[in-house]
Coordinates of C-alpha atoms and ligand atoms in Angstrom, one line a residue:
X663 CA 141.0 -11.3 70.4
X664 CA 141.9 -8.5 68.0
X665 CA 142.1 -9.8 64.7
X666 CA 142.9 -8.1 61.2
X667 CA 141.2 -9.7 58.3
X668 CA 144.1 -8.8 55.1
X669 CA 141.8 -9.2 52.0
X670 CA 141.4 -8.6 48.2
X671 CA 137.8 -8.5 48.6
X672 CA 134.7 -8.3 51.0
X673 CA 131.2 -7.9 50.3
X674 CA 129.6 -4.9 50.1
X675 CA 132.5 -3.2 48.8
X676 CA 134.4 -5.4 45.7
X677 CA 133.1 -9.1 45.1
X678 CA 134.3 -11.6 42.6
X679 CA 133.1 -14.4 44.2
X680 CA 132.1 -16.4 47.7
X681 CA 135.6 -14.7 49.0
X682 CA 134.1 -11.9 49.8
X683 CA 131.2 -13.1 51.4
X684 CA 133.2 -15.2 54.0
X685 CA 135.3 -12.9 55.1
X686 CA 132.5 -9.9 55.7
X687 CA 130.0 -13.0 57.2
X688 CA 132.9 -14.1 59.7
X689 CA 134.1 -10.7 61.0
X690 CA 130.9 -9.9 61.4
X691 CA 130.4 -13.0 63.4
X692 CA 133.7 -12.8 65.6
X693 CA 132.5 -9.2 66.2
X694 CA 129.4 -9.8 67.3
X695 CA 130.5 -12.3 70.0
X696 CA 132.7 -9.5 71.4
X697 CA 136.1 -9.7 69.2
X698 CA 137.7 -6.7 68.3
X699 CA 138.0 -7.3 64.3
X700 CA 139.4 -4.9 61.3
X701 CA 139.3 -5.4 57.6
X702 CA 141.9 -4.1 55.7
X703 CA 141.5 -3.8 51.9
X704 CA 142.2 -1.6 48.8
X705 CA 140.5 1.5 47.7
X706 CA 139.4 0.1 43.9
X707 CA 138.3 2.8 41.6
X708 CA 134.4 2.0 41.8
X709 CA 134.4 1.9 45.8
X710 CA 133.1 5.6 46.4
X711 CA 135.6 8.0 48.6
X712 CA 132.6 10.3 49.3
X713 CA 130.8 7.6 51.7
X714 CA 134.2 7.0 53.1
X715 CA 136.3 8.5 55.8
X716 CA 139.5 9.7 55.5
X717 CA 142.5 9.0 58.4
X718 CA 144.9 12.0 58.6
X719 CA 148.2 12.2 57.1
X720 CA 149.6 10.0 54.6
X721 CA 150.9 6.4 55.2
X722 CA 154.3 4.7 54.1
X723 CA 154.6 1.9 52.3
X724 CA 157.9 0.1 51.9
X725 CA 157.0 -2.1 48.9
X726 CA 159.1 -2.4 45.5
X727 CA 162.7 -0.4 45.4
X728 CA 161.4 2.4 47.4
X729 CA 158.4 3.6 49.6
X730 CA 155.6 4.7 48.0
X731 CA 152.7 6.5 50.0
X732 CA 149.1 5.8 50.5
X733 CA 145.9 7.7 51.9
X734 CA 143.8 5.3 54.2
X735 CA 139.9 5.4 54.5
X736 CA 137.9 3.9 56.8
X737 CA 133.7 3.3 57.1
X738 CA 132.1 0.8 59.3
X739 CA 130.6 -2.4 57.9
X740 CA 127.3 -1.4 56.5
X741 CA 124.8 -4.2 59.1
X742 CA 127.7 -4.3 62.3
X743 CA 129.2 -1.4 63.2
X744 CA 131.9 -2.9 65.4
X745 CA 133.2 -4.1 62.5
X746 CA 136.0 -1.4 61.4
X747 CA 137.3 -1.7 57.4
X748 CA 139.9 0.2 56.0
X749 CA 140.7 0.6 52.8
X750 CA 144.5 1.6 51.3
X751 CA 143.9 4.5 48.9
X752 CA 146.6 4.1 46.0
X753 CA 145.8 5.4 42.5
X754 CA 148.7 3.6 41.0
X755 CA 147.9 0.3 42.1
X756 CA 143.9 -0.1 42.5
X757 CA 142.8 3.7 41.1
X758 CA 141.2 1.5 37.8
X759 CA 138.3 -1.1 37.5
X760 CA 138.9 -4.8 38.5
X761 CA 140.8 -6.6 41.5
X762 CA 142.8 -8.8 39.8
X763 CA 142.5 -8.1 36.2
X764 CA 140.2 -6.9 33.3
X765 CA 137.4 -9.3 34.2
X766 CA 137.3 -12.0 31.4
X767 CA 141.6 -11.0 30.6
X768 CA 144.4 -11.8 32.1
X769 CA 146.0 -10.4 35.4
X770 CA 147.0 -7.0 35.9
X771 CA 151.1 -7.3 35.1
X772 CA 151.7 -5.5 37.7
X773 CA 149.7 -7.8 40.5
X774 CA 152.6 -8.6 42.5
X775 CA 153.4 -4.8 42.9
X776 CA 149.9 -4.0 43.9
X777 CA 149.4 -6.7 46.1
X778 CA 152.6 -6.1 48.0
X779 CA 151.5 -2.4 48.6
X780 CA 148.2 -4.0 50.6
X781 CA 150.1 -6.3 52.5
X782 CA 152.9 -3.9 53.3
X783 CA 150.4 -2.0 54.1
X784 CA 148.2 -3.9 56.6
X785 CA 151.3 -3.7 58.8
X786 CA 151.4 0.4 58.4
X787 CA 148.0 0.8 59.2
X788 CA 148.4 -1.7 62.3
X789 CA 151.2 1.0 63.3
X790 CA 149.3 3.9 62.0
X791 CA 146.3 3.2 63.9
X792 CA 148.6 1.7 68.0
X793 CA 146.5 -1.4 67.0
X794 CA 148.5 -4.5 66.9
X795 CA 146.3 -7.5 66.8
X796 CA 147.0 -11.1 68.1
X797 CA 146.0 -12.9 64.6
X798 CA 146.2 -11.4 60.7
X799 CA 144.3 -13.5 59.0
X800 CA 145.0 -14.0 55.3
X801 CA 142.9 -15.2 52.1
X802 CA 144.4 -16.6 49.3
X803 CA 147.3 -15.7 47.0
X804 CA 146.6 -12.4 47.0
X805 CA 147.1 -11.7 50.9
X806 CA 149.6 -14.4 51.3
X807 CA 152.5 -12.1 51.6
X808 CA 151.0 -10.7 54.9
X809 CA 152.1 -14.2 56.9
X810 CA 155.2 -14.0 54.8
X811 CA 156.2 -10.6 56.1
X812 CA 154.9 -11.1 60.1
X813 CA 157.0 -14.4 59.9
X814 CA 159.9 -12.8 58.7
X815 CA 160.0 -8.8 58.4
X816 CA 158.0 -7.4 61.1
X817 CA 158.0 -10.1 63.9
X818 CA 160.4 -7.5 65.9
X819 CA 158.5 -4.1 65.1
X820 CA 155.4 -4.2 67.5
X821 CA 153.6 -8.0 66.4
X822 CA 156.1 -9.9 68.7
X823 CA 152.8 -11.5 70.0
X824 CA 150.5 -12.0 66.6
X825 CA 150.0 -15.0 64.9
X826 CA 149.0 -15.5 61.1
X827 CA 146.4 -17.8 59.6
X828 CA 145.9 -18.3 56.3
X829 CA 142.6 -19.1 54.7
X830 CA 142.7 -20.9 50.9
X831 CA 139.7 -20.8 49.5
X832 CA 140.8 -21.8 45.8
X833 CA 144.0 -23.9 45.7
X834 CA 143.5 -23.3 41.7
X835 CA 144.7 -19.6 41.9
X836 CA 148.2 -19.2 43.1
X837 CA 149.6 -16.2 42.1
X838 CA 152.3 -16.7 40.1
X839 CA 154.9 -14.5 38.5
X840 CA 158.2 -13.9 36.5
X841 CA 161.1 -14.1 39.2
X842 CA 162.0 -10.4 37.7
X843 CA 158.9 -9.2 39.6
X844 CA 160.5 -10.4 43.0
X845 CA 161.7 -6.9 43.8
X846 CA 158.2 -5.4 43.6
X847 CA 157.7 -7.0 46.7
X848 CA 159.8 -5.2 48.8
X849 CA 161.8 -7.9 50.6
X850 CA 165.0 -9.8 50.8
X851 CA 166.0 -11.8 48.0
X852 CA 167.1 -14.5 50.5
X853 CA 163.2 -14.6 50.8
X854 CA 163.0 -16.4 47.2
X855 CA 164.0 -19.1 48.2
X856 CA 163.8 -18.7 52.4
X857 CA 160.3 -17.8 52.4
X858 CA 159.4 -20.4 49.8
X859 CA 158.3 -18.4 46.8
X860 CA 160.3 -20.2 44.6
X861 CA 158.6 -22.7 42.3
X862 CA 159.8 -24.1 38.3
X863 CA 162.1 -20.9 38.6
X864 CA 158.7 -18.4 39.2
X865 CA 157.5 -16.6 42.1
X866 CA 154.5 -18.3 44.1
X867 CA 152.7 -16.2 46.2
X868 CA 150.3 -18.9 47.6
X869 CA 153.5 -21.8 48.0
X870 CA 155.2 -18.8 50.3
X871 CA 152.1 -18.1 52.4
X872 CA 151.6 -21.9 53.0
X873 CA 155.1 -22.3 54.1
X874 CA 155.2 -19.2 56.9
X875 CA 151.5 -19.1 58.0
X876 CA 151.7 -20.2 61.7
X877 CA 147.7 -21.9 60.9
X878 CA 146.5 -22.9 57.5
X879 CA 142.5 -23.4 57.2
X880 CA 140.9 -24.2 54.0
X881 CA 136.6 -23.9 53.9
X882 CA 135.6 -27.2 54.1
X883 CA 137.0 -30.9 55.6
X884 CA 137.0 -32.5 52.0
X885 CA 138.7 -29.8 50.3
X886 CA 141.2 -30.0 53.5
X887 CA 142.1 -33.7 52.4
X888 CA 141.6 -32.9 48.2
X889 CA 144.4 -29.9 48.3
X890 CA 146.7 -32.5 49.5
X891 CA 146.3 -34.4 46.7
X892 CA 147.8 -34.5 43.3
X893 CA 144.7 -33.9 41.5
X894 CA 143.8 -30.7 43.9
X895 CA 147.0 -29.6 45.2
X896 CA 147.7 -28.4 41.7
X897 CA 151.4 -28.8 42.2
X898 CA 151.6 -27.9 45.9
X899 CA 150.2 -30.9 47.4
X900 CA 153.8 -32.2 48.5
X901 CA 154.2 -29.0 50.4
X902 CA 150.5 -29.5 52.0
X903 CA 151.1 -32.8 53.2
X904 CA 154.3 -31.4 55.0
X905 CA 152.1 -29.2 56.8
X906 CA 149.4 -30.8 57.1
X907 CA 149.6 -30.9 61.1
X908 CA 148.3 -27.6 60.8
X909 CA 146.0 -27.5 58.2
X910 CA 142.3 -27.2 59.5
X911 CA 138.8 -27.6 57.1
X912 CA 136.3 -25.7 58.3
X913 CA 132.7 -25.3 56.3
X914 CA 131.9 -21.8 55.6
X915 CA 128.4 -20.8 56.4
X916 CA 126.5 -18.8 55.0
X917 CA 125.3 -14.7 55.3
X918 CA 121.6 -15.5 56.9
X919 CA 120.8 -11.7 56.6
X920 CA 121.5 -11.4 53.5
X921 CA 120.0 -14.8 52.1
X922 CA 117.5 -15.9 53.8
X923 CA 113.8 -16.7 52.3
X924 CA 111.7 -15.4 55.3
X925 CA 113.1 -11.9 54.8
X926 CA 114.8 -11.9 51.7
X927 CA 113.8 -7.8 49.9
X928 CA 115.6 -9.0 46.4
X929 CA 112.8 -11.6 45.9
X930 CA 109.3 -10.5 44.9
X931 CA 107.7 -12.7 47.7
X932 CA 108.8 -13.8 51.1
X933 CA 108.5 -18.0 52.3
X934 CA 109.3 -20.3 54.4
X935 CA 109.7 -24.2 55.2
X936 CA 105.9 -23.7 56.6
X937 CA 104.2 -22.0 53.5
X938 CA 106.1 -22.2 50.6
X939 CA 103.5 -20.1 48.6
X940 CA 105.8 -17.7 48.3
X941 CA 108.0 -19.2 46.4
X942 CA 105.4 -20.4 43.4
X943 CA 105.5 -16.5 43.0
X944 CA 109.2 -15.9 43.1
X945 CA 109.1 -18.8 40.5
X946 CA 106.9 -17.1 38.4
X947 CA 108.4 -13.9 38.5
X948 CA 111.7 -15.6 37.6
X949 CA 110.4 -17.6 34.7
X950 CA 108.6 -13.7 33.2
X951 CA 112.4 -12.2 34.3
X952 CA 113.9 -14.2 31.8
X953 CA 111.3 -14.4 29.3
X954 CA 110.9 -18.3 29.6
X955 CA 107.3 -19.6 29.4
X956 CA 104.9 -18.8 32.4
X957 CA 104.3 -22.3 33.5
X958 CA 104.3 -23.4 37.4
X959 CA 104.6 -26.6 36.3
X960 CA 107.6 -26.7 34.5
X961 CA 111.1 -27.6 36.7
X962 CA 113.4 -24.8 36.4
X963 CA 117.0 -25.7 37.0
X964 CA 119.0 -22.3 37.9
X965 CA 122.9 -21.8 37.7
X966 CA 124.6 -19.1 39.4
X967 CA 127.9 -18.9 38.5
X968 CA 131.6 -17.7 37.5
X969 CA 132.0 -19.3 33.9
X970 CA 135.4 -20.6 34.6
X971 CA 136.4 -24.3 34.2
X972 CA 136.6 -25.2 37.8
X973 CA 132.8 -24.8 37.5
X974 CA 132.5 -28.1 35.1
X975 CA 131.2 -25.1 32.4
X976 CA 133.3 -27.4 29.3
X977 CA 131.2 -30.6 30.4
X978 CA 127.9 -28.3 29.9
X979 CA 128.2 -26.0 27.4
X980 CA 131.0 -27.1 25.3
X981 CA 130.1 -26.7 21.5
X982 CA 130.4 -30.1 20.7
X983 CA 129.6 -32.5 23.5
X984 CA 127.8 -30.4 26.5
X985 CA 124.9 -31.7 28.0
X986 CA 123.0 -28.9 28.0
X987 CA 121.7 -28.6 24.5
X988 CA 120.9 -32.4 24.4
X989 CA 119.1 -31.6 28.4
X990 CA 117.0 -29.1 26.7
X991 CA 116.3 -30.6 23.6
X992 CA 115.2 -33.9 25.1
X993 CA 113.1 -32.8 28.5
X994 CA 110.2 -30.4 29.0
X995 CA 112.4 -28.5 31.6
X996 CA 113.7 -24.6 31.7
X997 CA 117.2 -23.4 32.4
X998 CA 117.7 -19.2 34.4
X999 CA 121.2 -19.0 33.7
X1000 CA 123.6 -16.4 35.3
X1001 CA 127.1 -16.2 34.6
X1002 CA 129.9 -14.5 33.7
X1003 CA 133.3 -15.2 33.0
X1004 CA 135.3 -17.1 29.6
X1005 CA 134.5 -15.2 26.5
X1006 CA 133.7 -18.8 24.2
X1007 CA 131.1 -19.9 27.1
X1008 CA 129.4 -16.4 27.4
X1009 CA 129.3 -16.8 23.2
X1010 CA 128.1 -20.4 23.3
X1011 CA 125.2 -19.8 25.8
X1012 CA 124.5 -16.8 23.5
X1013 CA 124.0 -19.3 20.7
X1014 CA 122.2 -21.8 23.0
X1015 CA 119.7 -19.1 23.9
X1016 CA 118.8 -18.3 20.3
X1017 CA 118.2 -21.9 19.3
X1018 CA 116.1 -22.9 22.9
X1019 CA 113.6 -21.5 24.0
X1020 CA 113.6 -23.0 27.1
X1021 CA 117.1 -21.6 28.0
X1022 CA 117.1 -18.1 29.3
X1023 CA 120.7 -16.7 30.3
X1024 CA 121.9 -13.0 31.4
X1025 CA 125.7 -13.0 31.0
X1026 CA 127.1 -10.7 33.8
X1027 CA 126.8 -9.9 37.5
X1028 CA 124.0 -9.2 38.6
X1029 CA 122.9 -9.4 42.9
X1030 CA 119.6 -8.8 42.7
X1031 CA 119.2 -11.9 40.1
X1032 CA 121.3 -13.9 41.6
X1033 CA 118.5 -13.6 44.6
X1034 CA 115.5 -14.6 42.3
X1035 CA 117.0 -17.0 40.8
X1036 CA 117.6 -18.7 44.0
X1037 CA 114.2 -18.3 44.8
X1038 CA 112.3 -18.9 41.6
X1039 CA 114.1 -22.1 40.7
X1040 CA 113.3 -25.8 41.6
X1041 CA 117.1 -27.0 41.1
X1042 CA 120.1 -25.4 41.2
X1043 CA 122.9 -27.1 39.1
X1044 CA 126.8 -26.9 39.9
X1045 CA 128.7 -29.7 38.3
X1046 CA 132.1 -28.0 39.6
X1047 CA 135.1 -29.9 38.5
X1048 CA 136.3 -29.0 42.4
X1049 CA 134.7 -26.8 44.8
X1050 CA 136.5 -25.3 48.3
X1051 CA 133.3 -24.8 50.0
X1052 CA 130.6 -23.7 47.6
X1053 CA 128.0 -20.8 48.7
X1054 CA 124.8 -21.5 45.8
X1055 CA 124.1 -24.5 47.1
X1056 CA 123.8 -24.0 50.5
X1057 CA 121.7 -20.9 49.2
X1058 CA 120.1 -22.9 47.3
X1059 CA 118.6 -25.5 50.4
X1060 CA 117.9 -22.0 52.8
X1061 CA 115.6 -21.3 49.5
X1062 CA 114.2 -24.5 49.0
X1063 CA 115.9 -25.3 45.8
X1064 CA 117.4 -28.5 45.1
X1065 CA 121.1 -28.7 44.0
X1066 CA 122.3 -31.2 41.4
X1067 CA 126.1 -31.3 42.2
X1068 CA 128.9 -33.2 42.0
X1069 CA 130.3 -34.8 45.1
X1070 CA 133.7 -32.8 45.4
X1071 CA 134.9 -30.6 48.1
X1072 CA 132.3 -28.7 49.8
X1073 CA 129.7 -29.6 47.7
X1074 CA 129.8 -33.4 49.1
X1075 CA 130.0 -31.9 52.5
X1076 CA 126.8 -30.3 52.1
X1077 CA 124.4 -32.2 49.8
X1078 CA 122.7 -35.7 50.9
X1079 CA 122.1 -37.5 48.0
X1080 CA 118.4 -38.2 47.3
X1081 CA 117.1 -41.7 48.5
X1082 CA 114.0 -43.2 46.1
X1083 CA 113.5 -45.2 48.4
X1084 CA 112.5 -43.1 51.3
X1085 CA 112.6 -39.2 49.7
X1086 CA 115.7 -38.5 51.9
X1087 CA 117.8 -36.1 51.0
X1088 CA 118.7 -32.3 50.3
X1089 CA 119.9 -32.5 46.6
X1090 CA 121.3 -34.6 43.8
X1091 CA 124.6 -36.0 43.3
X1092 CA 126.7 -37.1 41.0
X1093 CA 130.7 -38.3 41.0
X1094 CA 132.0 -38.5 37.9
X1095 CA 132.0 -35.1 35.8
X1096 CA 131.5 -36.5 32.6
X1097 CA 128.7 -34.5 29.7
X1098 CA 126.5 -37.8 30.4
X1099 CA 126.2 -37.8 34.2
X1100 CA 125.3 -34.2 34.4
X1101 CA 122.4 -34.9 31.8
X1102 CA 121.4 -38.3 34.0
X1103 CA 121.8 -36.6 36.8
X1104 CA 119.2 -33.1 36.0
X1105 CA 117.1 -36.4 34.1
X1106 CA 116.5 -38.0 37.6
X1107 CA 115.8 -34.7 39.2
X1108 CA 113.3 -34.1 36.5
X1109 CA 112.0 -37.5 36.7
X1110 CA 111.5 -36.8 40.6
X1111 CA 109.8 -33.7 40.0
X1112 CA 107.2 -35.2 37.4
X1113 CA 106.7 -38.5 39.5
X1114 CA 107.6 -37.9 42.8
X1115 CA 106.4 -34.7 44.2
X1116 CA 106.4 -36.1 47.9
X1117 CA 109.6 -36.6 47.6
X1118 CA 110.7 -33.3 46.5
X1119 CA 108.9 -31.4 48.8
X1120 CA 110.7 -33.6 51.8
X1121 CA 113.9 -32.4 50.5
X1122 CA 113.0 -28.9 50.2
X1123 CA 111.9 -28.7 53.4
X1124 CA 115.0 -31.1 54.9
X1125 CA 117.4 -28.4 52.8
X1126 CA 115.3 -25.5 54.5
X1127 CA 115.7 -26.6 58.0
X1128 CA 119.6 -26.9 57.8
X1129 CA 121.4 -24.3 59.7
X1130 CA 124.6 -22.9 57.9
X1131 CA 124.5 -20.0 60.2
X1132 CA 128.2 -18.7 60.9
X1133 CA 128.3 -19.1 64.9
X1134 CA 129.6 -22.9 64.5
X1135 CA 132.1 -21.7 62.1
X1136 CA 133.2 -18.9 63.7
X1137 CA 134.3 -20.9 67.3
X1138 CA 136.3 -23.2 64.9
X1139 CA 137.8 -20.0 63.5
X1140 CA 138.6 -18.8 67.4
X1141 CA 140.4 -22.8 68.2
X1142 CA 142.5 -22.4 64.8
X1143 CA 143.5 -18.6 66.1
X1144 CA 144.3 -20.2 69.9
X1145 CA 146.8 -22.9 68.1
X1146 CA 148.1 -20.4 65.8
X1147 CA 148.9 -18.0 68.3
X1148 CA 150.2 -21.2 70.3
X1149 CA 152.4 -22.2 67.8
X1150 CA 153.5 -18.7 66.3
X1151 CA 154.6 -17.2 69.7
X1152 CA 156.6 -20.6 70.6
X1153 CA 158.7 -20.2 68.2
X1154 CA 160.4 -16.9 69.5
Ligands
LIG805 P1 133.2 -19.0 43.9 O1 133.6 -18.1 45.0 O2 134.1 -20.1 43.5 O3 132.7 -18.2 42.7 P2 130.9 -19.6 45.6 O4 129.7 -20.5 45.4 O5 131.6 -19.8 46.9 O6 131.9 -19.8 44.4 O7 130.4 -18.1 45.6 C1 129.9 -17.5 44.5 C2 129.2 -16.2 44.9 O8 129.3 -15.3 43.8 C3 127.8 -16.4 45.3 O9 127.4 -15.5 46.3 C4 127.1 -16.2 44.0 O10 125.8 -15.8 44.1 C5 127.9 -15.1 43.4 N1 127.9 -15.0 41.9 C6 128.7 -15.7 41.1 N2 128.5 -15.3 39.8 C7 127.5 -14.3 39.9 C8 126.9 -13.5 38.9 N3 127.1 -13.6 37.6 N4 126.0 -12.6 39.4 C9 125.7 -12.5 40.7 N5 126.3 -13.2 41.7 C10 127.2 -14.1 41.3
LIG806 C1 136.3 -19.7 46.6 C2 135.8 -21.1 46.2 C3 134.4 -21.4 46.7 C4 134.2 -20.9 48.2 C5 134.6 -19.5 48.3 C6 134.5 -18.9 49.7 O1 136.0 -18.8 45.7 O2 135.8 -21.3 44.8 O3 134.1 -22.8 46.7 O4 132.9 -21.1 48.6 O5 136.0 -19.3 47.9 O6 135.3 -19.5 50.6

């Protein structure tokens, strides 16, 4: 099948979050087992035009009052080389630093103008290039103007026989927008309302992509059923249920070249289920990293994350009632934080840092980090308030680190909950997100740790035999593209 994945972001080249590693990890996948896929995706200031390739002649794009035009480049995807991606070159709309906004501000104003110009311009390129693929396959708000436009703009001009399938991976970020930005896009005003953008009087990017994508997937069978819900449809879980005949959960898996313990070059020392030596160094490494005691026998609980509140970050570091200051205070335990995101969090784990020593954070994005922490720590925690699918923790088992989760979305898809009993088990979990059952809930990991040491090392190695390769994954991705493609072409 030819498929064209429209995207904000894919790994190596912009990244704000698991996003980008799904869609580079399932191209890369399809393309290996002999489909012919293309990435499409802006030029942002920081990805370097010198390592990229330029197309000839200049492309026209038809978004906002009037067309605007675009240079395309093109590179291979660094690890598979069958993979094409391309990226739209427009200084106006991504010549500055950040995809959808000043990280830690608000959204660029001018998001719906700039994302119209990279969907407009997936179709140009399809055109530019004689390539017309069978599926375009969309990812959140950002894209979700590509089904919008093959549904009802370009099903005539040379896509007759492609199909669209949208991918949510965060039902929480819609895309919405003043009505007076509806021109930006490019289209029809009939397509307020036709092509379902309308919602409370605003523009909804997400709400119009649900309602014209032929197939809608979301990244894990929970989160399938939660988004159609009132507590995780977040005002669009009416418009789910109608189409839920077509809605499909599939687990994302994970990258296993780029984390995976055996051959791992971020981490100081490479391990496995069989000799986990390696990881007492990676541990130790971590714990001198941060500048928290050198002690192998101390639990270190890691977090990875994007401090936003879908992450549970109020019910852990909040000022007042968080758990964390009371988890550190009370237990002979360290914390390697990573995080980025809400400027009062980054602040309070500041403060927290000053007053524990056993709480060593670096407040930013770092890769490399990201990798040692993995390695180096005995738990991982991630109390998310809702997860789609969730990529530390099933990091975090491949590394033989325990997560401490709550059981939402893909995190209960992933995580057995330890057994006492018989040491069963790949993490810890929890169900109500509360300041008290996260600090119950790192206690009786750090109870195991101290008293049960059997035990934990069952569940490392249960985690580290898992497989969340991609090939499962990826045939699921191939049925969804067979329906869509069932289903989209039927209906002309
Ligand atoms: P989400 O996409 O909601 O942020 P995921 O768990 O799916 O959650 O993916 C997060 C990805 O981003 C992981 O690959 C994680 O390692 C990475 N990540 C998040 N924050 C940081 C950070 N501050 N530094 C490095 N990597 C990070
Ligand atoms: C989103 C979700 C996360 C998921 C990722 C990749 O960012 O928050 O749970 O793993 O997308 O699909």
């Amino acid at each position: 099948m030819k498929i064209l994945m429209v995207t904000a972001e894919a790994v190596p080249f912009a990244k704000t979050g698991g996003l980008a590693d799904m869609v580079s990890a399932l191209s890369i996948q399809l393309a290996r087992e002999g489909h012919d896929v293309k990435i499409v995706m802006p030029r942002y200031y920081k990805i370097d035009r010198k390592k990229l390739e330029l197309l000839p002649g200049p492309m026209a794009i038809a978004a906002g009052n009037e067309e605007t035009w675009s240079a395309v480049y093109t590179t291979k995807m660094p690890g598979e080389e069958k993979v094409s991606v391309y990226f739209i070159d427009h200084e106006q709309c991504f010549g500055r630093d950040g995809i959808y906004g000043v990280p830690g501000e608000t959204d660029f104003h001018d998001n719906p103008y700039r994302f119209a110009v990279l969907n407009h311009g997936a179709f140009q390129l399809c055109r530019k290039l004689g390539w017309y693929p069978d599926i375009i396959h969309a990812h959140d708000w950002s894209t979700s103007l590509a089904p919008v436009l093959l549904k009802n703009v370009c099903r005539y001009c040379g896509f007759e026989n492609t199909a669209s399938v949208l991918t949510i991976h965060n039902q929480g970020y819609q895309g919405v927008y003043g009505k007076d930005k509806f021109p930006a896009l490019g289209i029809d005003w009939g397509l307020y309302y036709g092509a379902g953008f309308e919602h409370n009087g605003a523009i909804n990017f997400l709400q119009a992509g649900v309602s014209c994508a032929d197939m809608i997937t979301t990244v894990s069978p929970t989160y399938a059923r939660e988004i159609q819900t009132a507590e995780g449809g977040f005002g669009m879980d009416g418009l789910l249920r109608v189409r839920s005949d077509v809605i499909r959960g599939i687990l994302n898996g994970a990258d296993l070249r780029q984390w995976n313990p055996e051959i791992d070059k971020k981490i100081p020392a490479n391990y496995s289920a069989k000799d986990l030596s390696g990881k007492t160094k990676c541990k130790a490494e971590l714990q001198k990293r941060m500048g928290l005691e050198v002690n192998p026998d101390i639990p270190v609980v890691g977090i990875v994350t994007r401090l936003v509140d879908q992450k549970g970050i109020a019910e852990v570091f909040a000022p007042t009632y968080g758990s964390i200051f009371n988890i550190c205070a009370n237990m002979k335990v360290q914390f390697a934080i990573l995080g980025s995101g809400e400027t009062w969090c980054e602040n309070e784990i500041n403060t927290l840092q000053s007053k524990l020593p056993n709480l060593r954070a670096y407040i930013g994005y770092d890769d490399a980090l990201s990798h040692l922490i993995e390695a180096g720590s005995d738990f991982f925690l991630m109390p998310s308030r809702y997860e789609p699918c969730g990529l530390n923790q099933i990091y975090s088992m491949l590394y033989g680190t325990l997560p401490i989760v709550r059981r939402t979305g893909g995190l209960a898809d992933t995580v057995d909950n330890y057994n006492e009993k018989t040491g069963d088990g790949t993490g810890f979990v929890f169900d109500q997100l509360t300041p008290g059952a996260v600090y119950d809930t790192v206690g009786w990991a750090v109870w195991a740790y101290y008293n049960k040491k059997d035990h934990i090392l069952k569940m490392q190695k249960a985690g580290m035999k898992k497989t969340f390769g991609w090939d499962e994954a990826s045939s699921k991705y191939v049925q969804v593209y067979k329906e869509a493609l069932a289903r989209g072409c039927s209906r002309f």
